XYZ file of C-alpha atoms in Angstrom:
500
model
C 25.515 -85.874 -86.157
C 26.636 -86.929 -89.619
C 26.153 -90.599 -90.524
C 27.173 -92.669 -93.530
C 24.515 -94.576 -95.535
C 24.708 -97.542 -93.108
C 24.311 -95.510 -89.925
C 28.028 -95.333 -89.074
C 28.883 -92.094 -87.254
C 31.248 -89.840 -89.222
C 31.035 -86.596 -87.203
C 29.557 -85.825 -83.811
C 29.677 -83.246 -81.022
C 30.893 -84.241 -77.568
C 30.639 -82.117 -74.397
C 33.770 -80.203 -73.402
C 34.450 -77.872 -70.505
C 35.381 -74.261 -71.184
C 37.341 -72.480 -68.447
C 35.793 -69.167 -67.361
C 36.795 -66.472 -64.917
C 34.910 -63.567 -63.361
C 37.497 -60.941 -64.290
C 35.455 -58.193 -62.593
C 35.757 -59.875 -59.189
C 39.290 -61.264 -59.609
C 40.671 -57.866 -60.647
C 39.546 -56.532 -57.245
C 41.748 -59.026 -55.415
C 44.970 -57.588 -54.042
C 48.093 -58.456 -56.040
C 49.674 -60.489 -53.219
C 46.530 -62.674 -53.048
C 46.535 -63.217 -56.806
C 49.548 -65.517 -56.496
C 47.306 -68.515 -55.836
C 45.996 -68.075 -59.396
C 49.527 -68.588 -60.721
C 49.082 -72.343 -60.238
C 46.239 -72.127 -62.750
C 48.495 -70.295 -65.209
C 50.994 -73.174 -65.102
C 48.285 -75.700 -65.949
C 46.912 -73.720 -68.928
C 50.393 -72.617 -70.050
C 49.866 -68.836 -69.654
C 52.562 -66.596 -68.187
C 51.742 -64.671 -65.029
C 52.348 -61.351 -66.792
C 49.927 -62.301 -69.558
C 47.336 -63.377 -66.979
C 47.560 -60.006 -65.229
C 47.281 -58.227 -68.570
C 44.156 -60.255 -69.434
C 42.588 -59.238 -66.106
C 43.459 -55.571 -66.663
C 42.049 -55.507 -70.207
C 38.838 -57.268 -69.187
C 38.278 -55.977 -65.668
C 34.586 -55.206 -66.276
C 33.730 -58.674 -67.607
C 31.887 -61.000 -65.262
C 32.331 -64.001 -67.559
C 35.525 -64.277 -69.564
C 36.605 -67.378 -71.516
C 40.122 -68.132 -70.282
C 40.585 -71.380 -72.219
C 37.991 -73.025 -74.422
C 37.245 -76.726 -74.698
C 39.947 -77.999 -72.331
C 40.759 -81.700 -71.980
C 39.073 -83.551 -69.096
C 42.431 -84.233 -67.443
C 43.299 -80.519 -67.362
C 39.777 -79.619 -66.160
C 40.172 -82.039 -63.228
C 43.495 -80.423 -62.200
C 41.935 -76.948 -62.316
C 38.897 -78.038 -60.276
C 41.185 -79.306 -57.497
C 42.587 -75.775 -57.046
C 39.123 -74.512 -55.937
C 39.931 -70.956 -56.985
C 37.312 -68.277 -56.328
C 35.547 -66.908 -59.433
C 37.011 -69.646 -61.628
C 34.468 -72.100 -63.064
C 33.541 -74.154 -66.133
C 30.702 -73.979 -68.599
C 29.668 -76.786 -70.948
C 30.369 -76.441 -74.666
C 30.624 -78.976 -77.468
C 33.650 -80.179 -79.407
C 33.357 -81.657 -82.918
C 34.862 -85.130 -83.323
C 35.456 -86.751 -86.713
C 35.289 -90.526 -86.809
C 35.692 -90.516 -90.603
C 39.335 -89.500 -90.212
C 41.550 -88.454 -93.103
C 39.603 -90.410 -95.690
C 36.484 -88.270 -95.234
C 38.076 -84.994 -94.121
C 38.011 -82.899 -97.304
C 34.470 -84.063 -98.092
C 32.912 -83.590 -94.644
C 35.057 -80.523 -93.893
C 35.340 -79.003 -90.431
C 33.934 -76.398 -88.044
C 35.517 -73.488 -86.188
C 35.795 -73.309 -82.402
C 32.150 -72.169 -82.224
C 31.057 -75.271 -84.181
C 30.185 -73.255 -87.290
C 30.930 -75.098 -90.532
C 33.945 -73.768 -92.426
C 34.440 -76.297 -95.237
C 32.761 -79.246 -96.925
C 29.416 -80.690 -95.864
C 29.854 -79.046 -92.430
C 29.666 -75.679 -94.229
C 26.984 -76.671 -96.748
C 24.658 -78.052 -94.045
C 25.652 -75.746 -91.190
C 22.097 -74.465 -90.600
C 20.783 -78.015 -90.181
C 23.663 -79.415 -88.160
C 24.190 -76.539 -85.749
C 22.292 -76.536 -82.480
C 20.709 -73.365 -81.124
C 21.654 -72.565 -77.537
C 19.048 -72.036 -74.873
C 18.803 -69.238 -72.284
C 18.207 -69.596 -68.570
C 18.247 -67.350 -65.528
C 20.513 -68.727 -62.770
C 21.489 -67.846 -59.233
C 25.240 -67.735 -58.518
C 27.183 -67.908 -55.255
C 29.777 -65.347 -54.124
C 32.448 -67.124 -56.147
C 30.491 -66.808 -59.408
C 29.403 -70.452 -59.601
C 25.878 -71.366 -60.756
C 23.965 -72.965 -57.879
C 20.317 -72.823 -58.988
C 18.276 -72.458 -62.179
C 15.561 -69.885 -61.583
C 13.850 -69.853 -64.986
C 14.246 -71.437 -68.432
C 13.788 -68.479 -70.781
C 14.467 -70.248 -74.098
C 14.754 -73.979 -74.777
C 17.906 -75.201 -76.582
C 17.268 -76.745 -80.005
C 19.553 -79.640 -80.976
C 20.994 -79.819 -84.499
C 19.537 -82.276 -86.979
C 21.185 -85.510 -88.040
C 22.259 -85.983 -91.653
C 22.559 -89.331 -93.394
C 25.024 -89.286 -96.276
C 24.836 -91.518 -99.330
C 28.539 -92.285 -98.865
C 29.689 -95.662 -97.564
C 32.397 -95.564 -94.882
C 33.936 -98.919 -95.845
C 34.041 -98.115 -99.574
C 35.474 -94.669 -98.800
C 38.319 -96.207 -96.788
C 39.074 -98.658 -99.620
C 39.218 -95.779 -102.125
C 41.427 -93.632 -99.902
C 43.988 -96.382 -99.315
C 44.161 -97.250 -103.023
C 44.633 -93.590 -104.039
C 47.337 -93.233 -101.394
C 49.126 -96.327 -102.729
C 49.069 -95.213 -106.376
C 49.912 -91.547 -105.738
C 53.081 -92.692 -103.983
C 53.835 -95.434 -106.525
C 53.395 -93.144 -109.558
C 54.964 -90.107 -107.839
C 51.812 -88.113 -108.560
C 50.806 -84.800 -106.994
C 47.339 -86.016 -106.008
C 44.370 -88.125 -107.078
C 40.581 -88.161 -106.725
C 37.903 -90.790 -107.174
C 34.088 -90.721 -107.364
C 31.693 -93.681 -107.268
C 28.046 -93.135 -108.202
C 25.092 -95.495 -107.933
C 23.647 -94.472 -111.281
C 20.089 -95.728 -110.680
C 19.647 -93.488 -107.627
C 22.145 -90.663 -108.254
C 23.722 -91.325 -104.857
C 27.441 -90.693 -104.439
C 28.766 -93.798 -102.663
C 32.349 -92.590 -102.473
C 34.135 -89.286 -103.091
C 37.798 -89.486 -102.153
C 40.784 -87.157 -102.462
C 44.409 -87.901 -101.609
C 46.277 -86.251 -99.966
C 43.832 -84.967 -97.384
C 44.272 -83.767 -93.786
C 43.807 -84.877 -90.194
C 40.512 -83.329 -88.998
C 41.706 -83.525 -85.380
C 44.744 -81.332 -86.091
C 43.849 -77.676 -86.691
C 47.330 -76.830 -87.982
C 46.564 -78.972 -91.073
C 43.348 -77.100 -91.869
C 44.719 -74.925 -94.649
C 45.971 -75.122 -98.193
C 44.789 -77.249 -101.094
C 44.428 -80.456 -99.043
C 41.293 -79.175 -97.290
C 39.524 -78.787 -100.654
C 37.279 -81.438 -102.166
C 39.197 -81.401 -105.439
C 36.740 -83.752 -107.133
C 34.352 -80.776 -107.316
C 36.530 -77.674 -106.824
C 39.067 -78.170 -109.639
C 38.230 -77.975 -113.327
C 40.390 -79.320 -116.151
C 40.214 -80.189 -119.834
C 38.687 -83.691 -119.984
C 40.591 -84.907 -123.056
C 39.629 -88.271 -124.562
C 36.875 -88.934 -121.998
C 34.729 -86.646 -124.204
C 35.123 -88.836 -127.326
C 32.116 -91.110 -126.595
C 29.865 -88.025 -126.641
C 31.367 -86.822 -129.926
C 30.613 -90.234 -131.485
C 27.122 -90.218 -129.920
C 26.346 -86.828 -131.511
C 27.627 -87.920 -134.929
C 25.360 -90.999 -134.836
C 22.403 -88.973 -133.567
C 22.787 -86.491 -136.452
C 23.117 -89.439 -138.876
C 26.363 -87.974 -140.264
C 27.861 -91.429 -139.711
C 26.695 -94.923 -138.900
C 28.218 -97.826 -136.987
C 29.862 -99.157 -140.150
C 31.430 -95.836 -141.177
C 35.207 -95.967 -141.724
C 37.394 -92.993 -140.779
C 40.861 -92.813 -142.335
C 43.188 -91.321 -139.730
C 46.285 -91.540 -141.984
C 48.963 -90.299 -141.584
C 48.156 -89.895 -137.886
C 48.433 -86.085 -138.024
C 45.705 -83.562 -138.850
C 46.765 -79.981 -139.626
C 44.305 -77.156 -139.022
C 45.909 -73.756 -139.657
C 48.907 -73.470 -137.349
C 47.716 -76.346 -135.140
C 48.543 -80.046 -135.392
C 46.396 -82.819 -133.947
C 48.301 -86.082 -133.427
C 47.553 -89.640 -132.496
C 49.784 -91.505 -130.033
C 50.672 -93.853 -132.900
C 49.625 -94.594 -136.499
C 46.111 -96.116 -136.395
C 45.011 -96.085 -140.050
C 41.367 -96.778 -140.903
C 39.003 -97.004 -137.936
C 35.312 -97.522 -137.253
C 33.594 -95.191 -134.776
C 33.860 -97.895 -132.111
C 37.596 -98.249 -132.808
C 38.075 -94.476 -132.443
C 36.778 -94.888 -128.865
C 38.632 -98.179 -128.319
C 42.043 -96.933 -129.463
C 41.438 -93.280 -128.487
C 42.217 -91.611 -131.818
C 42.469 -87.820 -131.563
C 42.585 -87.510 -135.358
C 39.548 -89.770 -135.762
C 37.505 -87.888 -133.146
C 38.482 -84.541 -134.724
C 37.467 -85.666 -138.236
C 34.121 -86.896 -136.894
C 33.592 -83.642 -134.975
C 34.356 -81.490 -138.034
C 31.675 -83.325 -140.051
C 29.157 -82.956 -137.202
C 27.563 -79.562 -136.586
C 29.058 -77.398 -133.861
C 25.549 -76.705 -132.572
C 24.809 -80.428 -132.146
C 28.061 -81.150 -130.292
C 27.467 -78.129 -128.045
C 23.862 -79.183 -127.367
C 24.892 -82.728 -126.408
C 27.495 -81.431 -123.947
C 25.012 -78.920 -122.520
C 22.422 -81.684 -122.137
C 24.998 -83.460 -119.983
C 25.483 -80.291 -117.859
C 29.033 -79.513 -118.986
C 29.683 -75.846 -118.219
C 26.687 -75.726 -115.847
C 26.142 -76.209 -112.131
C 25.122 -79.665 -110.908
C 23.236 -78.131 -107.947
C 25.091 -80.214 -105.386
C 25.528 -77.296 -103.009
C 29.095 -78.210 -102.057
C 31.497 -75.354 -101.177
C 33.758 -74.285 -104.028
C 31.911 -76.442 -106.562
C 32.979 -75.455 -110.081
C 30.794 -75.535 -113.193
C 33.634 -75.767 -115.690
C 33.493 -73.861 -118.974
C 31.868 -74.583 -122.320
C 31.851 -71.629 -124.704
C 28.881 -71.162 -127.040
C 29.380 -72.894 -130.386
C 29.107 -69.585 -132.252
C 32.575 -68.672 -130.910
C 34.229 -71.891 -132.144
C 36.634 -71.606 -135.065
C 37.673 -74.718 -137.015
C 40.462 -75.655 -134.602
C 38.146 -75.322 -131.574
C 35.461 -77.333 -133.386
C 37.999 -80.147 -133.886
C 39.609 -79.930 -130.436
C 36.306 -80.070 -128.538
C 35.748 -83.397 -130.321
C 38.602 -84.936 -128.322
C 38.126 -82.988 -125.102
C 40.228 -79.820 -125.382
C 38.852 -76.279 -125.458
C 36.376 -76.905 -122.622
C 36.835 -77.542 -118.917
C 34.992 -79.679 -116.417
C 35.264 -81.332 -112.993
C 35.562 -85.012 -112.108
C 32.014 -84.829 -110.736
C 30.709 -83.536 -114.098
C 32.430 -86.409 -115.907
C 30.895 -88.952 -113.526
C 27.513 -87.261 -114.014
C 27.765 -87.458 -117.834
C 28.736 -91.137 -117.781
C 25.846 -91.816 -115.372
C 23.492 -90.645 -118.140
C 25.073 -93.211 -120.501
C 24.806 -95.854 -117.758
C 21.099 -95.032 -117.394
C 20.751 -95.392 -121.194
C 19.979 -91.717 -121.701
C 18.077 -90.896 -118.513
C 19.340 -88.033 -116.328
C 19.231 -88.144 -112.559
C 20.123 -85.563 -109.909
C 23.357 -86.469 -108.130
C 23.350 -86.196 -104.347
C 25.575 -86.858 -101.328
C 22.535 -87.545 -99.099
C 20.918 -90.955 -98.730
C 17.812 -91.212 -100.895
C 14.435 -92.852 -100.319
C 12.762 -94.583 -103.299
C 10.119 -91.840 -103.567
C 12.854 -89.171 -103.845
C 14.370 -90.548 -107.071
C 13.311 -88.934 -110.344
C 14.625 -89.367 -113.875
C 14.559 -86.849 -116.703
C 15.067 -87.256 -120.437
C 18.642 -86.637 -121.560
C 20.164 -88.627 -124.401
C 18.662 -91.056 -126.901
C 18.039 -94.462 -125.282
C 19.133 -96.690 -128.180
C 22.245 -94.653 -129.024
C 23.309 -94.501 -125.364
C 23.229 -98.305 -125.235
C 25.297 -98.458 -128.440
C 27.937 -96.098 -126.991
C 28.152 -98.175 -123.783
C 28.604 -101.262 -125.946
C 31.398 -99.533 -127.943
C 33.082 -98.539 -124.683
C 33.390 -102.186 -123.601
C 36.015 -102.522 -126.376
C 38.210 -100.034 -124.468
C 38.516 -102.468 -121.551
C 37.579 -105.931 -122.772
C 39.827 -106.143 -125.886
C 43.596 -106.355 -126.286
C 43.744 -103.193 -128.406
C 41.731 -101.165 -125.884
C 43.526 -98.326 -124.084
C 41.787 -99.242 -120.801
C 42.502 -102.981 -120.649
C 44.172 -102.527 -117.239
C 40.700 -101.731 -115.845
C 39.394 -105.193 -116.797
C 37.596 -107.102 -114.026
C 37.393 -110.874 -113.704
C 33.697 -111.101 -112.759
C 32.202 -107.980 -114.369
C 32.076 -106.479 -117.862
C 33.351 -102.896 -117.884
C 32.505 -100.105 -120.345
C 35.047 -97.325 -119.940
C 37.167 -94.594 -121.422
C 40.702 -93.459 -120.760
C 41.981 -89.904 -120.973
C 45.490 -88.437 -120.963
C 45.557 -84.646 -120.840
C 48.451 -82.233 -121.078
C 48.221 -79.603 -118.345
C 47.939 -76.041 -119.587
C 50.172 -73.664 -117.618
C 49.959 -69.972 -118.561
C 48.481 -70.765 -121.978
C 51.107 -73.408 -122.866
C 50.588 -77.172 -122.823
C 53.428 -78.805 -120.904
C 54.966 -81.972 -122.378
C 55.947 -83.314 -118.963
C 52.792 -82.473 -116.959
C 49.679 -84.595 -117.427
C 46.352 -85.650 -115.981
C 45.536 -89.358 -116.222
C 41.811 -90.201 -116.350
C 39.559 -93.212 -116.437
C 35.764 -93.394 -116.235
C 34.058 -96.782 -116.078
C 30.524 -98.196 -116.084
C 29.921 -101.573 -114.426
C 28.408 -104.090 -115.026
C 28.209 -102.994 -118.663
C 25.311 -105.403 -119.365
C 23.104 -103.817 -116.685
C 24.874 -100.733 -115.276
C 24.717 -100.138 -111.532
C 27.804 -98.048 -110.801
C 29.929 -95.373 -112.464
C 33.429 -94.638 -111.188
C 35.644 -91.738 -112.294
C 39.353 -91.503 -111.450
C 41.852 -88.683 -111.959
C 45.583 -88.824 -111.186
C 47.269 -85.414 -111.273
C 50.744 -85.216 -112.758
C 52.113 -88.764 -112.321
C 55.881 -88.525 -112.786
C 56.973 -92.175 -112.743
C 57.563 -92.769 -116.449
C 55.241 -91.588 -119.239
C 51.754 -90.692 -118.019
C 48.667 -92.353 -119.536
C 45.079 -92.765 -118.398
C 45.317 -96.479 -119.195
C 48.523 -96.827 -117.190
C 47.897 -94.574 -114.183
C 44.105 -94.310 -113.693
C 42.699 -97.584 -115.090
C 44.549 -99.807 -112.529
C 43.087 -97.684 -109.707
C 39.597 -98.301 -111.089
C 40.295 -102.046 -111.297
C 41.604 -102.391 -107.742
C 38.902 -100.150 -106.280
C 36.044 -101.956 -108.059
C 37.508 -105.399 -107.287
C 37.199 -104.585 -103.588
C 33.988 -102.523 -103.690
C 31.584 -104.441 -105.953
C 31.576 -107.502 -103.720
C 30.996 -105.275 -100.688
C 28.122 -103.548 -102.528
C 26.615 -106.948 -103.419
C 26.655 -106.474 -107.187
C 25.851 -109.668 -109.083
C 28.604 -110.614 -111.576
C 27.682 -110.569 -115.281
C 30.625 -112.703 -116.479
C 30.428 -116.483 -116.381
């Protein structure tokens, strides 16, 4: 079985009857006597001609599956017919109590209970039971009447306890559903991480699929897009650009960057701000999300240092989660960067990442520089280990700068502001690249937040893909999702408020 962190069942196997027939014996029956089997055909919705063809093609088989995992009501009707050489064997049918809101994370199995997607696929060897083998005596009608010898004992599958919380997951799913419809977006994903343990508390994608309906088990909706889709992260990279500049002592907290006239030309490329911002401190570059400011800072910071910081945060590398289809993103070596790439990486273009990678990077900031392995399995205290990542003091300073994004009127993420908790966050608005061209009317809206900022416990990352209701912005489309989700979740997770 698969459980959530609180012991709530998310997926389990229930016994189901599979209809079998001894085709070898039935094929010997004269055609006129076969008519009594036609009642069976009506119940299982098989034409008489097809039934006869099945018998002919399998006449040497003594055990043939006629219909697998039939409903109890149908099995009862078939049993009443008391047909010779027709019997049932016990199999198991996978049931998903997590519904649509867990479906593209947990995944699904095939008819043989082998994992095909999601955690079901990743943990198939642990979850799948191993069938036993016994020697039985059967009567003249092919029914088992006595067990003679147990040759091999069956081995049940193991239980798995996820780090995810069923209640929080449902909250996230319903909020994503609401905002995808409201903003006429293609889809959205959300990740919530408990940064002090590395546990993923929620990982939600909308739209998803009904795990009880096999016709829905195809297409993009079965994918866990929080880990399988990479994109350019845009302005969510700016805090790491500023971190690197401070670490290299190219700038200090009081440094002033003149972003006038709001456009920076590099060769044939133009980097623009969303409006004229003038002279800014490093904190204000993060607060007001200046592309020109971040580019100017990046150009005065060594390419090697920026690359090393991003590598330290695992951008362009695997996170070793073991989830199917998990992408690493792409971060080219700094030796291949020309001046325009050097500048563009500073504000999050020219590299690609996943939502999970972004949440991972911000978890390092939340842990004031300490790295921790992310996991979707519930952790015990002795299983949690930290590693050195970023500078402790500078990480705290960046988190402090990021509070200006949410807690001040000029901040681009003010719609993520919470009444009881201080939030450190960053917005991102990214043009989608289609065939090498950035589309003016296709965007990704992003927000990543750390809460409570004074003593971080959780990191949440939100992406809204191609919202089409008005102009798309991370602060407009993703930040409100963060606010509503955290408003509901933090109380449930018993996080003590840090605002008076």
